[in-house]
Coordinates of C-alpha atoms in Angstrom, one line a residue:
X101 CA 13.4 6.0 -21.7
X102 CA 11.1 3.1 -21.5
X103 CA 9.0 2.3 -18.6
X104 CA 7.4 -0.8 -17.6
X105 CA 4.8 0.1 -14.8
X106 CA 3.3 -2.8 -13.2
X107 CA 0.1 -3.2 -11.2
X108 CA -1.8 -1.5 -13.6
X109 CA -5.1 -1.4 -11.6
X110 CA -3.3 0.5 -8.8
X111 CA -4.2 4.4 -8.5
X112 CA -0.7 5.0 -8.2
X113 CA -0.1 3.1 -11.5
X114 CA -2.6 5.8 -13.2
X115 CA -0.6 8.9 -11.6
X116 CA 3.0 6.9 -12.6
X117 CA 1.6 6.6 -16.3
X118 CA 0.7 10.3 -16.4
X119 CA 3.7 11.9 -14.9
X120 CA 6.2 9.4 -16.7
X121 CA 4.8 10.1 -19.9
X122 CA 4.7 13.9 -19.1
X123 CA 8.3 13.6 -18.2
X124 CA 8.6 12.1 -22.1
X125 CA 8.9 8.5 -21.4
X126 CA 7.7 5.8 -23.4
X127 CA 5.5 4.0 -21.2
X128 CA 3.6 0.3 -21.4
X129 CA 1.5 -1.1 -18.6
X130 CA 1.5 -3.9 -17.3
X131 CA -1.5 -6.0 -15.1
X132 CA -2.4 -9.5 -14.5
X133 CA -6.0 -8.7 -16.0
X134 CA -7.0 -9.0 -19.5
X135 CA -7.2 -4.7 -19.0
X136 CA -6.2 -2.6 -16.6
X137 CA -7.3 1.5 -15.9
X138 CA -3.8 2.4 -15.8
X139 CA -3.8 1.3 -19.2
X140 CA -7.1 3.2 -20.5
X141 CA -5.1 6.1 -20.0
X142 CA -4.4 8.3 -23.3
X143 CA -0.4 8.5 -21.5
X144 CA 0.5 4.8 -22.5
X145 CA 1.8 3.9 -25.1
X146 CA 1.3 0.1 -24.9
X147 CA 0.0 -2.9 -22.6
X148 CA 1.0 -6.4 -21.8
X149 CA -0.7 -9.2 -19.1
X150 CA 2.0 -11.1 -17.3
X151 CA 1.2 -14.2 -14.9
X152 CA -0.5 -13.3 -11.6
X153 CA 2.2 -13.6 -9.1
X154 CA -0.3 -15.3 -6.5
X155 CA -0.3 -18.3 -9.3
X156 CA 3.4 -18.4 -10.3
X157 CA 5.9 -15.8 -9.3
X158 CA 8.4 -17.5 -11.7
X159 CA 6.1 -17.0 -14.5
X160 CA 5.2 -13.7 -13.4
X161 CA 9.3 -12.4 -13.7
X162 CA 10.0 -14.7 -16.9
X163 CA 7.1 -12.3 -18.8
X164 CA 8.5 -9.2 -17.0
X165 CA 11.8 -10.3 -18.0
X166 CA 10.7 -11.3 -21.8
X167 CA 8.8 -7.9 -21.9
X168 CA 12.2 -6.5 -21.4
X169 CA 14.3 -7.6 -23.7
X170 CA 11.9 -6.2 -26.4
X171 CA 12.7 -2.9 -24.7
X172 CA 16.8 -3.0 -23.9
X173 CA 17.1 -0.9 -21.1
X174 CA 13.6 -0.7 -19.7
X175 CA 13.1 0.6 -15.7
X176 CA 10.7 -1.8 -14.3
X177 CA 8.7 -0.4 -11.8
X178 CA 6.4 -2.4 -9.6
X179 CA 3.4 -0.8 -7.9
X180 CA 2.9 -3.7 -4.8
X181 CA 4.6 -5.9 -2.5
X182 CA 3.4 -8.8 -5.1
X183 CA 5.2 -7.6 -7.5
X184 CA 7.7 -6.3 -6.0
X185 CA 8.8 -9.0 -3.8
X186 CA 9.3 -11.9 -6.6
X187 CA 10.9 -9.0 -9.0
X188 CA 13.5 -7.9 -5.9
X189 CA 14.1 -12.0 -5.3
X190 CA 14.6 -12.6 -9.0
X191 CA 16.3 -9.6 -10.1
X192 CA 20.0 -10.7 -11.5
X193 CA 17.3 -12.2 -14.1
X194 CA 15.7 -8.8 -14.9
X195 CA 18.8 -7.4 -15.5
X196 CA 20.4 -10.1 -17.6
X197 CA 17.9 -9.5 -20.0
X198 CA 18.6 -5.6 -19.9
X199 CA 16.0 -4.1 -17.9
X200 CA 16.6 -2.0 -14.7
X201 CA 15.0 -1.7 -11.0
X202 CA 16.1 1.5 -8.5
X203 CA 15.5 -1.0 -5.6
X204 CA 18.2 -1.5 -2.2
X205 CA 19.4 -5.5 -1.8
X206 CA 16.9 -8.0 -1.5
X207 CA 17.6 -8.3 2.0
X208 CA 17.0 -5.0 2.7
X209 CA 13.7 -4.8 0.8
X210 CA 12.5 -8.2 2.7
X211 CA 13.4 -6.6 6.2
X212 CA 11.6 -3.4 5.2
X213 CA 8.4 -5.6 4.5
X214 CA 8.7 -7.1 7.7
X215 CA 6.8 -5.5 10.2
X216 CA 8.5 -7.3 13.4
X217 CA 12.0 -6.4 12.2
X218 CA 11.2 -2.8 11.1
X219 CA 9.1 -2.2 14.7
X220 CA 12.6 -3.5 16.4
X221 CA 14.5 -1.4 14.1
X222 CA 12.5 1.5 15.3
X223 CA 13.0 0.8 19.2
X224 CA 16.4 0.7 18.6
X225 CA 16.1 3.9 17.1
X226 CA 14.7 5.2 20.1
X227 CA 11.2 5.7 18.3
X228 CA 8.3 4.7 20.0
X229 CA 6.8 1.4 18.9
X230 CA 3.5 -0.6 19.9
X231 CA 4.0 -3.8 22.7
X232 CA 4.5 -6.6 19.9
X233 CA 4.5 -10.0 20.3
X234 CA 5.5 -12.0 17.4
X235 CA 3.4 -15.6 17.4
X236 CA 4.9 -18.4 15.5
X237 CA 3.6 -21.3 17.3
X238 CA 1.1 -22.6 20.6
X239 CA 3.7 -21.7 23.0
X240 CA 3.8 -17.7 21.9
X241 CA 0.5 -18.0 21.1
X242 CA -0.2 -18.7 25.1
X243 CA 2.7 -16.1 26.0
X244 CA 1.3 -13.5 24.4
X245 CA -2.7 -14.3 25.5
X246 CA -1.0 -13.9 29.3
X247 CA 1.0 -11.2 28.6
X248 CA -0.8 -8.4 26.5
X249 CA -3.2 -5.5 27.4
X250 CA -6.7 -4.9 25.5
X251 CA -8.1 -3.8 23.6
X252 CA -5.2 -5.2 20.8
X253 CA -4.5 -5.3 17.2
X254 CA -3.3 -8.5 15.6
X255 CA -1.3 -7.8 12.0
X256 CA 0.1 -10.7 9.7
X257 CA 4.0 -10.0 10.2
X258 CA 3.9 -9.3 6.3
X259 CA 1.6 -7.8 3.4
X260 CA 2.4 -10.5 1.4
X261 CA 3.9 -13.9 1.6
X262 CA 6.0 -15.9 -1.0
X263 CA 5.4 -19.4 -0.1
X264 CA 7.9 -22.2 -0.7
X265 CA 6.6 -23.0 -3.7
X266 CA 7.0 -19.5 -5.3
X267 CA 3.5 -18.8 -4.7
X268 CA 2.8 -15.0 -3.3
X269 CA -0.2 -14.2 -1.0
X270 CA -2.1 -11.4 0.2
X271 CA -1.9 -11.4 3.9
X272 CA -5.0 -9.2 4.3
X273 CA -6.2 -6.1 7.2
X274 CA -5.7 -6.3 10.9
X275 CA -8.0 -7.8 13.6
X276 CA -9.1 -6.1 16.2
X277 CA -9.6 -7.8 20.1
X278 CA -11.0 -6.1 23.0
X279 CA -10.6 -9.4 25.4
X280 CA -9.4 -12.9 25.6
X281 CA -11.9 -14.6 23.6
X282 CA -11.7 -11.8 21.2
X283 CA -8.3 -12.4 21.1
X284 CA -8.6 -16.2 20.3
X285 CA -10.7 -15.8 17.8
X286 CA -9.0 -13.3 15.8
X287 CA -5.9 -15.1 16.2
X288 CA -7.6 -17.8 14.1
X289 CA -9.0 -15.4 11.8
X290 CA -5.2 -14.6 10.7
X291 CA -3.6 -17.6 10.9
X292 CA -6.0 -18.9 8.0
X293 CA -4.2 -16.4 5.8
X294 CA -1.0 -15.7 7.2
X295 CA 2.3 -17.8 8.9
X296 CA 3.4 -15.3 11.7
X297 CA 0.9 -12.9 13.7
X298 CA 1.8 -10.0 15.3
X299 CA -0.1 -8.5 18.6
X300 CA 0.1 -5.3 19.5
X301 CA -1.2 -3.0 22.0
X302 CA -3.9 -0.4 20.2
X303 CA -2.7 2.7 20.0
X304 CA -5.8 5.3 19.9
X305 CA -4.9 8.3 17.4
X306 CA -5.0 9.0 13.4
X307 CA -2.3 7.7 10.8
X308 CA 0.0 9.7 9.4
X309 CA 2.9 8.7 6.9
X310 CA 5.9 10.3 5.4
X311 CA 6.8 9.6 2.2
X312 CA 10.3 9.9 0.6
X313 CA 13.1 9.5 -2.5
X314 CA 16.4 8.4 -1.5
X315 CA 19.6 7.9 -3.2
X316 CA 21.3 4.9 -1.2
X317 CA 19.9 6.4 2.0
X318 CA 20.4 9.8 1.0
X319 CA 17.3 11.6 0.6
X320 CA 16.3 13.6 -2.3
X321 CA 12.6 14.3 -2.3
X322 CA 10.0 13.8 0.9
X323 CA 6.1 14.6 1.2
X324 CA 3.4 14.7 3.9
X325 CA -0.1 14.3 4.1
X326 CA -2.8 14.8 6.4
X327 CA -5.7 12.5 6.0
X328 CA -9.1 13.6 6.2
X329 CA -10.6 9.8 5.3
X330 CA -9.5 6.9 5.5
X331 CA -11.3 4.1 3.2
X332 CA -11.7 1.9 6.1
X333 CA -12.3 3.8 8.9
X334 CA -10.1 1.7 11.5
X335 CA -6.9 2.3 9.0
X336 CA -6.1 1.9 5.9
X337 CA -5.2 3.5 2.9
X338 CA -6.3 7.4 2.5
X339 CA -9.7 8.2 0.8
X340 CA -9.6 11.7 0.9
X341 CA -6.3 13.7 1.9
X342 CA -4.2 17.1 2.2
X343 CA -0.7 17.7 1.4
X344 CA 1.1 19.5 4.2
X345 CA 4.5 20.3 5.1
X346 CA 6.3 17.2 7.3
X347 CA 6.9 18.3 10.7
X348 CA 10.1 17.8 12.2
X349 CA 8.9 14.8 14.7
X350 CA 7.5 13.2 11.4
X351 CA 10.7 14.1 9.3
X352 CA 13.4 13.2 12.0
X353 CA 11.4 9.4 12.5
X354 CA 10.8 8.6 9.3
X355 CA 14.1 9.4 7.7
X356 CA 15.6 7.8 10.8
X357 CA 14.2 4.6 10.0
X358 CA 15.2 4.4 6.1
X359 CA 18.4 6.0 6.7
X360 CA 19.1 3.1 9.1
X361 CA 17.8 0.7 6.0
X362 CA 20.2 2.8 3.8
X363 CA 17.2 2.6 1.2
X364 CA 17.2 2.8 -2.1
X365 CA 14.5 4.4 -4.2
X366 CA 10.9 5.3 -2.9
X367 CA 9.0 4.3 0.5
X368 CA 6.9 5.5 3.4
X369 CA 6.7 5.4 6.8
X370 CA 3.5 4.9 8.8
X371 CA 2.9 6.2 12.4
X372 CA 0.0 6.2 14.5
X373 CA 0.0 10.0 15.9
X374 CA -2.2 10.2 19.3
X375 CA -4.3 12.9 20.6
X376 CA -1.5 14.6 22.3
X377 CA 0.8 14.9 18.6
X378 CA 3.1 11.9 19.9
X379 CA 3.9 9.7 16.9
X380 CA 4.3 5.4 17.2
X381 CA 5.6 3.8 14.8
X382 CA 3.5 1.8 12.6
X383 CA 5.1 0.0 9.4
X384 CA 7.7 0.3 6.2
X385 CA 6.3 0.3 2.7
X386 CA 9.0 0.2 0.3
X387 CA 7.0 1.0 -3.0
X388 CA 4.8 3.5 -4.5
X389 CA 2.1 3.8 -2.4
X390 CA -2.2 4.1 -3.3
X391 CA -2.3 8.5 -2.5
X392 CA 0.7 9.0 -5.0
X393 CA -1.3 11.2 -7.1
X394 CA -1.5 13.9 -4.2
X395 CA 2.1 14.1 -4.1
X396 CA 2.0 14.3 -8.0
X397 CA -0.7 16.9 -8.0
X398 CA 1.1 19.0 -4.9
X399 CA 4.3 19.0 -7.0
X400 CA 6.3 15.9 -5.3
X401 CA 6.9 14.2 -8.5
X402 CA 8.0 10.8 -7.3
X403 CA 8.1 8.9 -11.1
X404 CA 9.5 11.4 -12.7
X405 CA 12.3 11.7 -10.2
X406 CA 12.8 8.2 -10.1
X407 CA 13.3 7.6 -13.7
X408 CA 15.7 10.3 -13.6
X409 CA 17.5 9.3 -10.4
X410 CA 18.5 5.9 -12.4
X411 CA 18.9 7.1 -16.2
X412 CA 21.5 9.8 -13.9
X413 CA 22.6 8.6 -10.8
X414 CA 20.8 11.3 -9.3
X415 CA 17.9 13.9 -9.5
X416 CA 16.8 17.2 -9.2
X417 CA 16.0 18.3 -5.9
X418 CA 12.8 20.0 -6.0
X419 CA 11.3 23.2 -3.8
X420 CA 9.2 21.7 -1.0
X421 CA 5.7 20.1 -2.3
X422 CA 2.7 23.0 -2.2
X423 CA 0.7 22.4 1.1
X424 CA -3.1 22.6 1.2
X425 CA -3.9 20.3 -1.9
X426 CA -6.8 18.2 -1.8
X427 CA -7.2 15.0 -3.8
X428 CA -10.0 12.2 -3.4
X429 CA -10.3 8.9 -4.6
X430 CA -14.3 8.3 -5.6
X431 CA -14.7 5.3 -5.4
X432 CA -12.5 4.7 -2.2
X433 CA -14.6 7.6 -0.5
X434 CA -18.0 5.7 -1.6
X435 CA -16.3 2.5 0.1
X436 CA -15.2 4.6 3.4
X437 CA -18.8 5.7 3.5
X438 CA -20.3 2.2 3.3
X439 CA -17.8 0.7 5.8
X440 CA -19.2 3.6 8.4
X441 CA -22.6 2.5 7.6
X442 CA -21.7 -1.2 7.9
X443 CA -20.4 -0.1 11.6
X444 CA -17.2 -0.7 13.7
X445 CA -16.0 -4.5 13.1
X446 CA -15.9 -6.7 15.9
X447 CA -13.3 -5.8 18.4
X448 CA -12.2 -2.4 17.5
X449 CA -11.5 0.1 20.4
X450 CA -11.2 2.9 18.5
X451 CA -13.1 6.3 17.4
X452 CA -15.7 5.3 15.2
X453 CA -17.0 8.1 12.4
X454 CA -20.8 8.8 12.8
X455 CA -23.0 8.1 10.4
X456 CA -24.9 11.1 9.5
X457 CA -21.9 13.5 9.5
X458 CA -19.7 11.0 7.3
X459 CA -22.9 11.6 4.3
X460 CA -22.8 14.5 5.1
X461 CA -19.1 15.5 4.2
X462 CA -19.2 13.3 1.6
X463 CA -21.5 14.8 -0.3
X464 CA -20.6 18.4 0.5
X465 CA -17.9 19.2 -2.5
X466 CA -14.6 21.0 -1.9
X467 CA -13.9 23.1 -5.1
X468 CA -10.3 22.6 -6.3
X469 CA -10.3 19.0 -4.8
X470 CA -8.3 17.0 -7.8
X471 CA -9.4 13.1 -8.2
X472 CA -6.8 9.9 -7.9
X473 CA -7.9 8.6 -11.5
X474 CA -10.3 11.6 -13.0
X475 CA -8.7 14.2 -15.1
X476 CA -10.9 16.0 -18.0
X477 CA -7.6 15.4 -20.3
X478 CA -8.0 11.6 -19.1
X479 CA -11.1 10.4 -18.1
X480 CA -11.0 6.6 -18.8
X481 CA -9.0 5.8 -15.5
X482 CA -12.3 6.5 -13.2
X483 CA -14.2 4.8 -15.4
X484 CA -11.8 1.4 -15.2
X485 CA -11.5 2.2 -11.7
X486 CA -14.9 1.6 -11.2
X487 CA -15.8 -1.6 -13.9
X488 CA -12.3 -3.2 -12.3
X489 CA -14.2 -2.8 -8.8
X490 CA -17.6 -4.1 -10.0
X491 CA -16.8 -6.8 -12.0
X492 CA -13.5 -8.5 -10.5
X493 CA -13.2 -7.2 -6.9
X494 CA -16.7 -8.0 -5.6
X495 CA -17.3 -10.9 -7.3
X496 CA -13.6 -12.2 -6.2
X497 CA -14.6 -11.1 -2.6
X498 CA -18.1 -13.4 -2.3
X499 CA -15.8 -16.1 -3.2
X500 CA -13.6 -15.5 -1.0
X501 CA -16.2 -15.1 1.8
X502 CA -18.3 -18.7 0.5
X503 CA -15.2 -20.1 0.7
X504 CA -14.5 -18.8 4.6
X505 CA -17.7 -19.7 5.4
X506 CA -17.7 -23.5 4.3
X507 CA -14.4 -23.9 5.5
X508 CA -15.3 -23.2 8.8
X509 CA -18.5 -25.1 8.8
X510 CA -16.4 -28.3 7.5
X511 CA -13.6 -27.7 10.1
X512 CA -10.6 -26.7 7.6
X513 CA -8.5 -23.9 7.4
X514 CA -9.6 -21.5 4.8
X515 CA -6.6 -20.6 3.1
X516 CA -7.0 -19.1 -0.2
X517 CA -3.5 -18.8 -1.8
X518 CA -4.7 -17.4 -4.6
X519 CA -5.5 -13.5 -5.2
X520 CA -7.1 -12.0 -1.7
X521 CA -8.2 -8.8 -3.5
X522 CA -9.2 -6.3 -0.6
X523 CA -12.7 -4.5 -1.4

């Protein structure tokens, strides 16, 4: 089969490549970047560049859709919400022109991205869910200032956002408040980047996720992991993490939720868990998410099973993934280490890791840890992972953060509809 994996600077883009290919697919890659790590690795077969999506999403699914009818047949599989939204939106065009997505309907993938409608979702579920308040204008704004308890979080109600315009947007981390002026000033923080805020109460504890396959809301393959480090220490994606076996509290929420969504294909579900085990309910991804390779590594082959869940309907279901296996990303651990040294950001209310004993656990080494993007078979994914970061992250960062800073010295709102590539 042929296999278009998008987002190819995305470490679950490397661990797609590898375990599509070993599967006996013909992969090509695919990245809005003149080169991507996913496609340094030996599994590939070919590369294209397609449009950036934040420039033109209808550019961006004419190429996906032109790269597919040179491959009749192709399963399309995008890595992020930017790719994914404007391919979900757009996709009677993908598959007039032969390709294939395992996605649910587009309404269901846009209320999975939505983080007010999947916290309601979850309350009517009877899962326990942060105080939210959803700000769209002053007067919620001024509601919500009276109304909620610090300290608080403040969350764009999306990842990303397609404007009207077919423009898509990075949305960007969460703000942290401890009290009112806190509050007001992380509120404008967001709304520079994002159209609807949500506040929510901060619930004190350490994420979790559980991730699953499922055949139209049947499931077919799930995973857990515990996470040792998180690359920014207030939440985030995982630096350095530990397969384990879902516990039932875990299990029973998170297929609750996309059982409820009747979903389609893979996704996770994010919880807070607090000091006494109690879970909260966080947020839907409804993709491949950045810790894939664990899952790969531990024997939860996600691609693979994909690919075969739409060339037959169905898949394999597989013995439970091994617990106890380790996997690090480098360079995400070397950024985890430098946010603890940079110290909490303003406003957070949570734990805080210490200094000294975050060097020294990264530096002591685990044998039989496995890497996100280093194998011995492949090593040219670390290295892209790390040029990629040098020499188009950073750079695209300080412009970013001139451009925040002269905005708000002239007075204007600094919205950068462009890429808002997260270091």
């Amino acid at each position: 089969m042929n296999v278009l994996v998008l987002d190819g600077n995305e470490n679950q883009a490397v661990a797609s490549v590898r375990s599509l290919a070993r599967a006996g697919h013909r992969v090509a890659v695919g990245a809005a970047t003149s080169w991507s790590k996913a496609g340094w690795s030996r599994d590939f077969a070919e590369s294209f560049v397609y449009p950036a999506p934040q420039q033109s999403a209808a550019d961006f699914v004419a190429c996906v859709a032109e790269q597919v009818q040179r491959r009749p047949g192709a399963l399309v599989l995008p890595m992020t919400e930017r790719t994914t939204l404007p391919l979900s939106a757009a996709r009677e065009r993908i598959l007039a022109a032969g390709g294939k997505l395992v996605l649910p309907p587009h309404a269901t993938v846009l209320r999975a991205f939505d983080k007010e409608q999947t916290t309601q979702l979850a309350a009517q579920l009877g899962i326990e869910t942060p105080r939210t308040w959803t700000i769209r204008d002053d007067v919620s704004l001024h509601e919500a200032a009276r109304a909620i308890t610090f300290p608080a979080v403040l969350k764009p109600q999306s990842s990303e956002e397609v404007s009207c315009n077919g423009q898509v947007r990075a949305t960007g981390a969460p703000v942290y408040a401890r009290n009112a002026a806190e509050f007001a000033a992380a509120y404008a923080e967001l709304r520079q980047r994002c159209s609807v805020v949500l506040a929510q109460e901060f619930i004190a504890g350490i994420g979790c996720g559980y991730f699953a396959l499922l055949r139209e809301g049947e499931l077919r393959a799930e995973f857990a992991h515990r996470r040792i480090r998180d690359v920014r220490p207030t939440g985030s994606g995982s630096a350095v993490r530990e397969s384990l076996e879902p516990d039932a509290a875990l299990r029973d929420a998170g297929l609750a939720i996309l059982r409820a969504l009747r979903w389609h294909g893979v996704a996770m579900v994010e919880f807070r868990r607090r000091p006494d085990g109690s879970l909260v309910f966080l947020e839907v991804n409804g993709r491949f998410w950045n810790s894939l390779p664990l899952a790969v590594y531990a024997g939860a082959d996600f691609p693979a099973l994909l690919a075969q869940l739409d060339a037959r309907g169905d898949c394999d279901l597989l013995p439970p993934a091994r617990a106890g296996v380790r996997c690090r990303w480098l360079l995400g651990d070397v950024r985890h280490m430098l946010e603890v040294w940079r110290g909490a950001p303003a406003g957070f209310a949570g734990e805080f890791p210490k200094r000294g004993r975050t060097l020294l656990d990264f530096l002591t080494p685990v044998p039989g840890t496995y890497h996100d993007n280093f194998m011995w078979r492949d090593p040219w994914p670390e290295l892209g992972d790390w040029l990629d970061f040098a020499l188009r992250k950073v750079p695209a960062q300080r412009r970013k953060t001139r451009a925040a800073q002269a905005s708000r010295t002239n007075g204007l709102p600094a919205s950068a509809f462009g890429s808002q590539s997260e270091i």
